[in-house]
mmCIF file of C-alpha atoms in Angstrom:
data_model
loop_
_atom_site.group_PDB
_atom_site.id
_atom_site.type_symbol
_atom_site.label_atom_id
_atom_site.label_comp_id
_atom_site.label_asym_id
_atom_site.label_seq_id
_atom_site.Cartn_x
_atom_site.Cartn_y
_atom_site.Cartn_z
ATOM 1 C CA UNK T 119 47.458 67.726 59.423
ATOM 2 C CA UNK T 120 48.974 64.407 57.921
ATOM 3 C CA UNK T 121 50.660 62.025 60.508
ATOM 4 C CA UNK T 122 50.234 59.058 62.540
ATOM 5 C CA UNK T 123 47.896 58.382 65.404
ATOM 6 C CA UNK T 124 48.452 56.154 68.534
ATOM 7 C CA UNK T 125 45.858 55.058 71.092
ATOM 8 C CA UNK T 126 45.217 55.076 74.067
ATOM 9 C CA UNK T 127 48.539 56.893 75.042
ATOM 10 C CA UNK T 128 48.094 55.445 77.984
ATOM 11 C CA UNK T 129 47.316 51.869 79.362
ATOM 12 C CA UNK T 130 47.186 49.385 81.989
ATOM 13 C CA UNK T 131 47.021 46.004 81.560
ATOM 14 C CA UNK T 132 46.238 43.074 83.736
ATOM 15 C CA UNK T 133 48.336 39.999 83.704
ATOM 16 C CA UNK T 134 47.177 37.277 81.225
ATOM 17 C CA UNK T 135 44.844 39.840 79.302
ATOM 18 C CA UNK T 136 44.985 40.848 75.382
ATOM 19 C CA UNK T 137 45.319 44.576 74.466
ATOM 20 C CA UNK T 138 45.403 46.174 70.904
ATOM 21 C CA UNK T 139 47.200 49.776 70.844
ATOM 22 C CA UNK T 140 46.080 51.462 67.169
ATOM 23 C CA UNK T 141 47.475 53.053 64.942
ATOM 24 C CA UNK T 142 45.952 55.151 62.202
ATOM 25 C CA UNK T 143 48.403 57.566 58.868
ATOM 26 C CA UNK T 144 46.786 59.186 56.546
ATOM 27 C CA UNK T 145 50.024 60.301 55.084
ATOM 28 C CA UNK T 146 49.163 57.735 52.275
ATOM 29 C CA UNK T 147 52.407 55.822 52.912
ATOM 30 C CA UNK T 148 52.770 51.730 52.055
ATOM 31 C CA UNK T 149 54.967 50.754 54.922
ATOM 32 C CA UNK T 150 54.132 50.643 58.270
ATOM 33 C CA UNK T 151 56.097 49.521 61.399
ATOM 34 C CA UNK T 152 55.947 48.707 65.370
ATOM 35 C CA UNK T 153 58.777 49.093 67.583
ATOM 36 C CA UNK T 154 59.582 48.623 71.356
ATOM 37 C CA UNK T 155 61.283 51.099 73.154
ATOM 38 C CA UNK T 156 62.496 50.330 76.662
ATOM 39 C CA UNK T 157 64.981 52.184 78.836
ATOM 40 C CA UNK T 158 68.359 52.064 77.876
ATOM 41 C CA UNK T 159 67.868 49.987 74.820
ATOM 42 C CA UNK T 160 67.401 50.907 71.496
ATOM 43 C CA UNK T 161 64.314 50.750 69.528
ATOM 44 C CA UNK T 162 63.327 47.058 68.549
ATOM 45 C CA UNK T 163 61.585 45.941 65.587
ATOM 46 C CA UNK T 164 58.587 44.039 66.507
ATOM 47 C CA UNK T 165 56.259 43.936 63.381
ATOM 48 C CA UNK T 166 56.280 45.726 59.486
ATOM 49 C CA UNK T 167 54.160 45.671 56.918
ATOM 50 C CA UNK T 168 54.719 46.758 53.450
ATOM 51 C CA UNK T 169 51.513 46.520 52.084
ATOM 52 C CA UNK T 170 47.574 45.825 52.749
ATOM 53 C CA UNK T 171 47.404 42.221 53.983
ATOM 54 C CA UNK T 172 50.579 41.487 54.633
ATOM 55 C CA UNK T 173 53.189 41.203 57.329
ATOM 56 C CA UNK T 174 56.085 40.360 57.961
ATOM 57 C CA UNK T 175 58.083 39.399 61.836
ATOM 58 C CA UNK T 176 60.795 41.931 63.600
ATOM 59 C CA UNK T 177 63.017 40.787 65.968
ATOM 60 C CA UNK T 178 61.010 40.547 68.560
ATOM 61 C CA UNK T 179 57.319 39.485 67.350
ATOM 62 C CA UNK T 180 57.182 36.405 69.884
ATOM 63 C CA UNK T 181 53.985 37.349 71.822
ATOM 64 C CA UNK T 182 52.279 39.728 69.438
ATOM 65 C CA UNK T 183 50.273 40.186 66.375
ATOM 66 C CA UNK T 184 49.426 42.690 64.003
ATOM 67 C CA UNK T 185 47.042 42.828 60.983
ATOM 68 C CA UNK T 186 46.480 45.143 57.844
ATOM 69 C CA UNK T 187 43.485 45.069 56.396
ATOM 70 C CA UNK T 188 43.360 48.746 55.634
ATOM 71 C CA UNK T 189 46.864 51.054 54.343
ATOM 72 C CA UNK T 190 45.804 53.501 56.998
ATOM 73 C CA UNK T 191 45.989 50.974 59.940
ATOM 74 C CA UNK T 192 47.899 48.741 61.419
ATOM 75 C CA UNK T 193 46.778 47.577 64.786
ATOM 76 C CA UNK T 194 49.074 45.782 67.030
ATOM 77 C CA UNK T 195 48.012 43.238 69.863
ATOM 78 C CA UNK T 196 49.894 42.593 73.071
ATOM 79 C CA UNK T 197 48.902 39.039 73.803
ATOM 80 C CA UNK T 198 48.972 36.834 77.532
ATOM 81 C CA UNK T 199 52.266 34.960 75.597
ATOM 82 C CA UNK T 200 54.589 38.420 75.814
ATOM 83 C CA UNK T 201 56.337 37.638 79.449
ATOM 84 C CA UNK T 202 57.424 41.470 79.798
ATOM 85 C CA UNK T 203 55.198 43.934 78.077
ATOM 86 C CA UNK T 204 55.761 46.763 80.007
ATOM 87 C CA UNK T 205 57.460 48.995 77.465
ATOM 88 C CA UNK T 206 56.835 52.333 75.294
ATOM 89 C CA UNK T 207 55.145 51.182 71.745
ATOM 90 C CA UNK T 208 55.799 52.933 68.978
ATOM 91 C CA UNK T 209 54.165 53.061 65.062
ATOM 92 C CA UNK T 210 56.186 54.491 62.037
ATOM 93 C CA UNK T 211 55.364 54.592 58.579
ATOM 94 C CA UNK T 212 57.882 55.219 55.368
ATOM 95 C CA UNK T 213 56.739 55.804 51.641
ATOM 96 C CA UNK T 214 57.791 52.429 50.647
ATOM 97 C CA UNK T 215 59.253 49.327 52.615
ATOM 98 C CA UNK T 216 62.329 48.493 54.013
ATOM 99 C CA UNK T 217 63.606 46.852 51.513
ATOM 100 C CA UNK T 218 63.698 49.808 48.834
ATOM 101 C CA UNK T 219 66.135 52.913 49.043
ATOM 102 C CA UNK T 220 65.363 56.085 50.814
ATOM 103 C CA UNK T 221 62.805 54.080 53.732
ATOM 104 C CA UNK T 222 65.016 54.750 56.612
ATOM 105 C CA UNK T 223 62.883 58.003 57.266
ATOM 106 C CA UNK T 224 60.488 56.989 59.357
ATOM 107 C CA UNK T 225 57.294 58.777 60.377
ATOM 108 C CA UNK T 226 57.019 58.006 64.145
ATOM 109 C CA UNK T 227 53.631 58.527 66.080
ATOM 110 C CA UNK T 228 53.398 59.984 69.704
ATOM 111 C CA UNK T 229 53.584 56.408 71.017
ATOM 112 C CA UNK T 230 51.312 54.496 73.400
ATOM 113 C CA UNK T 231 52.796 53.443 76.840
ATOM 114 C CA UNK T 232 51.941 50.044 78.239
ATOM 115 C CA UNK T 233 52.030 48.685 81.729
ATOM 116 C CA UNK T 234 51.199 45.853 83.450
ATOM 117 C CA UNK T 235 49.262 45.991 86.788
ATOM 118 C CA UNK Q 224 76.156 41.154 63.253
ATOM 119 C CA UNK Q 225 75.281 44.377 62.628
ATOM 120 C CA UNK Q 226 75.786 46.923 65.226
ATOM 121 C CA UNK Q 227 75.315 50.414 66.348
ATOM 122 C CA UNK Q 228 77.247 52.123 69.305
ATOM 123 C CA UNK Q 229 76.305 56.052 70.720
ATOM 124 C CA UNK Q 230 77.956 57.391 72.490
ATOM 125 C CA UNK Q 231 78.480 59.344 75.457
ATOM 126 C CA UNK Q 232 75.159 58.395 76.939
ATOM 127 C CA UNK Q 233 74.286 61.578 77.765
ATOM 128 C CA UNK Q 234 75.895 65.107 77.708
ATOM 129 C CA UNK Q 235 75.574 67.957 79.970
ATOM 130 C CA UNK Q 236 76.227 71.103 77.847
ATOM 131 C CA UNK Q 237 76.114 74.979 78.611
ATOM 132 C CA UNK Q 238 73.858 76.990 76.669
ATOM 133 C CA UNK Q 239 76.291 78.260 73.597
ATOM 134 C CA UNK Q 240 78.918 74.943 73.940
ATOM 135 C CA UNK Q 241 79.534 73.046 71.270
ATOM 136 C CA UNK Q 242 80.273 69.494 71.265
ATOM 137 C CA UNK Q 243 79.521 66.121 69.256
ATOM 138 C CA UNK Q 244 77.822 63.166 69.465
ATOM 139 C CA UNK Q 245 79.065 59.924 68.182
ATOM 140 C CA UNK Q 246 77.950 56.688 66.179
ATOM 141 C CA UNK Q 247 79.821 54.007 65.814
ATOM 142 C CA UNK Q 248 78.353 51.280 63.058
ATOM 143 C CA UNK Q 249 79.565 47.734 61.857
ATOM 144 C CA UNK Q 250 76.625 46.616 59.407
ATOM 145 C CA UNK Q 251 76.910 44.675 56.191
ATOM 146 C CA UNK Q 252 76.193 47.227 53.060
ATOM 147 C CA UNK Q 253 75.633 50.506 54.053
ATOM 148 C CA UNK Q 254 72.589 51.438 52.716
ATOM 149 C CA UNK Q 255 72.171 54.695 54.755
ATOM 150 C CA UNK Q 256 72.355 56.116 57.817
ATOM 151 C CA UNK Q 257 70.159 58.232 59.846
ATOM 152 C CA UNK Q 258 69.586 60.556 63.137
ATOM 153 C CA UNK Q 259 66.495 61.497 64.660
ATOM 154 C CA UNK Q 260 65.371 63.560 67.921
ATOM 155 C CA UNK Q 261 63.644 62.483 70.406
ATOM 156 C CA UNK Q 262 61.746 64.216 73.554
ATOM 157 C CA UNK Q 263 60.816 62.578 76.156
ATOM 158 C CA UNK Q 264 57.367 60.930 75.893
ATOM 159 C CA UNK Q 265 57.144 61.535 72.359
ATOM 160 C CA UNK Q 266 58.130 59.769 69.284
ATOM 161 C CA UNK Q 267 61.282 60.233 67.265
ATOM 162 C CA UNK Q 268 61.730 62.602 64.909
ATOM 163 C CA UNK Q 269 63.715 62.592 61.522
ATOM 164 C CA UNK Q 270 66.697 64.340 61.262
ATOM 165 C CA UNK Q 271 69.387 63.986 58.596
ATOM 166 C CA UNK Q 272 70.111 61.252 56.064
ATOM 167 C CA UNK Q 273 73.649 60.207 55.231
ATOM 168 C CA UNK Q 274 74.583 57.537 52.407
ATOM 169 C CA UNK Q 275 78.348 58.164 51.917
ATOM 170 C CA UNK Q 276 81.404 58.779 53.726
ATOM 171 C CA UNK Q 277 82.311 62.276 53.155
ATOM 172 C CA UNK Q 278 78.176 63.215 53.104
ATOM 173 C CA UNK Q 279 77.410 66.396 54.985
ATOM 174 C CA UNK Q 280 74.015 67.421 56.336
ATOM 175 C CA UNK Q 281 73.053 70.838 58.115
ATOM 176 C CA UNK Q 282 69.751 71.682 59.641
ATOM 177 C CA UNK Q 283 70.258 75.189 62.042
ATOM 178 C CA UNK Q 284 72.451 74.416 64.804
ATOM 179 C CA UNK Q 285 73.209 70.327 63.786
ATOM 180 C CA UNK Q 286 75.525 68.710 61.203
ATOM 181 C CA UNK Q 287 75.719 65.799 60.888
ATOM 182 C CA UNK Q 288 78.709 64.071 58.882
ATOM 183 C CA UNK Q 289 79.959 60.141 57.980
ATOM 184 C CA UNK Q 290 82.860 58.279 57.892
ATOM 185 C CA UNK Q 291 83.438 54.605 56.616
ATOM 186 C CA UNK Q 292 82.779 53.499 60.985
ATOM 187 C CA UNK Q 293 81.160 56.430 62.263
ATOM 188 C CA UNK Q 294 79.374 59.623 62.244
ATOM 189 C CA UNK Q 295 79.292 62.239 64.445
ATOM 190 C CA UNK Q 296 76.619 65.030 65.304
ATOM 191 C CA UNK Q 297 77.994 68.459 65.858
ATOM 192 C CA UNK Q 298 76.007 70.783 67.923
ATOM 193 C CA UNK Q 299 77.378 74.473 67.420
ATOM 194 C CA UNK Q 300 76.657 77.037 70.194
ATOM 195 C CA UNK Q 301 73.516 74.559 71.150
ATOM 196 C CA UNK Q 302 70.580 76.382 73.260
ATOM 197 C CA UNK Q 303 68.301 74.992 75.660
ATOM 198 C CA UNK Q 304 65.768 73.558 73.569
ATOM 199 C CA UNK Q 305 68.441 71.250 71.230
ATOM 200 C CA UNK Q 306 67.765 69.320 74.707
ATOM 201 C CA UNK Q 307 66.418 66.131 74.082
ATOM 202 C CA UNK Q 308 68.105 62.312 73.333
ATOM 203 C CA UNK Q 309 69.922 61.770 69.651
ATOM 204 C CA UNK Q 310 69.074 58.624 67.898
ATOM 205 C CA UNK Q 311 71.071 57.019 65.340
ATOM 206 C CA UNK Q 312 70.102 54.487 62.903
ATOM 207 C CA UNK Q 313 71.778 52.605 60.269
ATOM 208 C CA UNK Q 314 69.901 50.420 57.456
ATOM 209 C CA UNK Q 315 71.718 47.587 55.772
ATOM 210 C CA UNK Q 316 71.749 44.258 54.776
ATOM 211 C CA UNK Q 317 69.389 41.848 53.122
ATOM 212 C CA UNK Q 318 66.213 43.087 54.760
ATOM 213 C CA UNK Q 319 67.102 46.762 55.408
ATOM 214 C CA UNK Q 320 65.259 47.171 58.146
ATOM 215 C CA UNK Q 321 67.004 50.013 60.621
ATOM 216 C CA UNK Q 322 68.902 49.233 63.588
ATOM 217 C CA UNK Q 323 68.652 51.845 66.015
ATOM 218 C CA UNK Q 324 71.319 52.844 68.598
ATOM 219 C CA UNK Q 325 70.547 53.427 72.623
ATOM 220 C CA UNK Q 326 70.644 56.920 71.889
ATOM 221 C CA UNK Q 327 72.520 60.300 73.485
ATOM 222 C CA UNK Q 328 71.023 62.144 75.901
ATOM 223 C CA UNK Q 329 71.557 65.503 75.393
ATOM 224 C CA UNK Q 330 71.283 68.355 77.791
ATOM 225 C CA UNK Q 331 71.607 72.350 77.620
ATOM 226 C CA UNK Q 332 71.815 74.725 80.151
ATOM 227 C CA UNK Q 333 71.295 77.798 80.087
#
C-alpha cells in the first residue's frame, strides 16, 4: 500500500532533550511537508521540502530542523530551543511543491504525538 | 494577510439532517481551495478541490461549492460516520503554501 509513515506515534520527551519523529512515502512524490497541529488552531507550517537536499522554513521552524537526504524521507527534529513542543506532528507529501498548480492535495500521515514530561 | 475563517466550530446533527459548513477566505490570488476530513487521532484526509467561483464538487453525501469569499460544505441526509472535524484550506500567494482553517467539528447522531 503506498502512503506515508510516522514514528513513534507516540512520545515523551524530557525537557531540554532532542527528538526526531520520521517520516517515510513511497508514493514517489517530490514535496514533502511538516505541520503542527494544536487544539483549536489550525494546522501550521513548520518545514517543506521540494526536493532531495533541500529545504525550505514554514511559519513556525524556530526550534526545529529537518533534512532530506533521501525523496522518501524527511525526518524532523524537535530541538531543547522549541519552548512549547507539546503538539500533534504531522508529515504530508504532494506530487510537486507548493509553488506549482494542483499541490494543495496533500498526502497526510497518521501523525506522531509529542509531549513533554 | 491571508486568512481563513470556519465556521460553526462544531455541529451537532441528527442522523439524516442536512446542514453546511462554512469557509470564509481573504488571500491574495486564489490559487485553489481545498477540504479535507479529519478523525480524531489521525491525519487529514483529502476531500474536494475548488479553483473557481461557481466550481462544484460531489463525493456521496458532500458538496462542496465556492464563491468569490467563501465556500460552503453541504452535508445531505449525513449518517453517523460523516462524523469527524472539516478542514478547509486555501493556497495563494507568492509561495502557495496552504493555510489551513481551525476546522468544523462535525457530529451525527443517530
Amino acid at each position: 500500500d503506498g502512503g506515508i509513515t510516522q514514528s513513534p506515534k507516540y512520545l515523551f520527551r524530557k525537557e531540554g532533550q532532542n527528538v526526531t519523529l520520521s517520516c517515510e512515502q513511497n508514493l514517489n512524490h517530490d514535496a514533502m511537508y511538516w505541520y503542527r497541529q494544536d487544539p483549536g488552531q489550525g494546522l501550521r507550517l513548520i518545514y517543506y521540502s521540494q526536493i532531495v537536499n533541500d529545504f525550505q522554513k514554514g511559519d513556525i521552524a524556530e526550534g526545529y530542523s529537518v533534512s532530506r537526504e533521501k525523496k522518501e524521507s524527511f525526518p524532523l527534529t524537535v530541538t531543547s530551543a522549541q519552548k512549547n513542543p507539546t503538539a500533534f506532528y504531522l508529515c504530508a507529501s504532494s506530487i510537486e511543491g507548493p509553488g506549482d498548480a494542483n499541490t494543495g492535495e496533500l498526502f497526510f500521515g497518521e501523525g506522531s504525538r509529542l509531549t513533554v514530561l | 494577510e491571508d486568512q481563513v475563517t470556519q465556521s460553526p466550530e462544531a455541529l451537532r446533527l441528527q442522523e439524516g439532517e442536512s446542514s453546511s459548513l462554512n469557509c470564509s477566505y481573504t488571500v491574495s490570488g486564489l490559487r485553489g481551495l481545498f477540504w479535507y476530513r479529519q478523525d480524531p487521532g489521525k491525519g487529514p484526509e483529502f476531500l474536494f478541490t475548488l479553483y473557481s467561483a461557481g466550481e462544484e464538487k460531489e463525493k456521496e453525501r458532500l458538496k462542496a461549492t465556492l464563491t468569490k469569499k467563501e465556500s460552503f460544505l453541504h452535508i445531505t441526509a449525513p449518517k453517523p460516520e460523516d462524523s469527524a472535524t472539516y478542514l478547509c484550506a486555501v493556497q495563494g500567494g507568492s509561495q502557495g503554501n496552504l493555510i489551513f482553517g481551525k476546522g468544523t467539528k462535525l457530529s451525527v447522531k443517530p
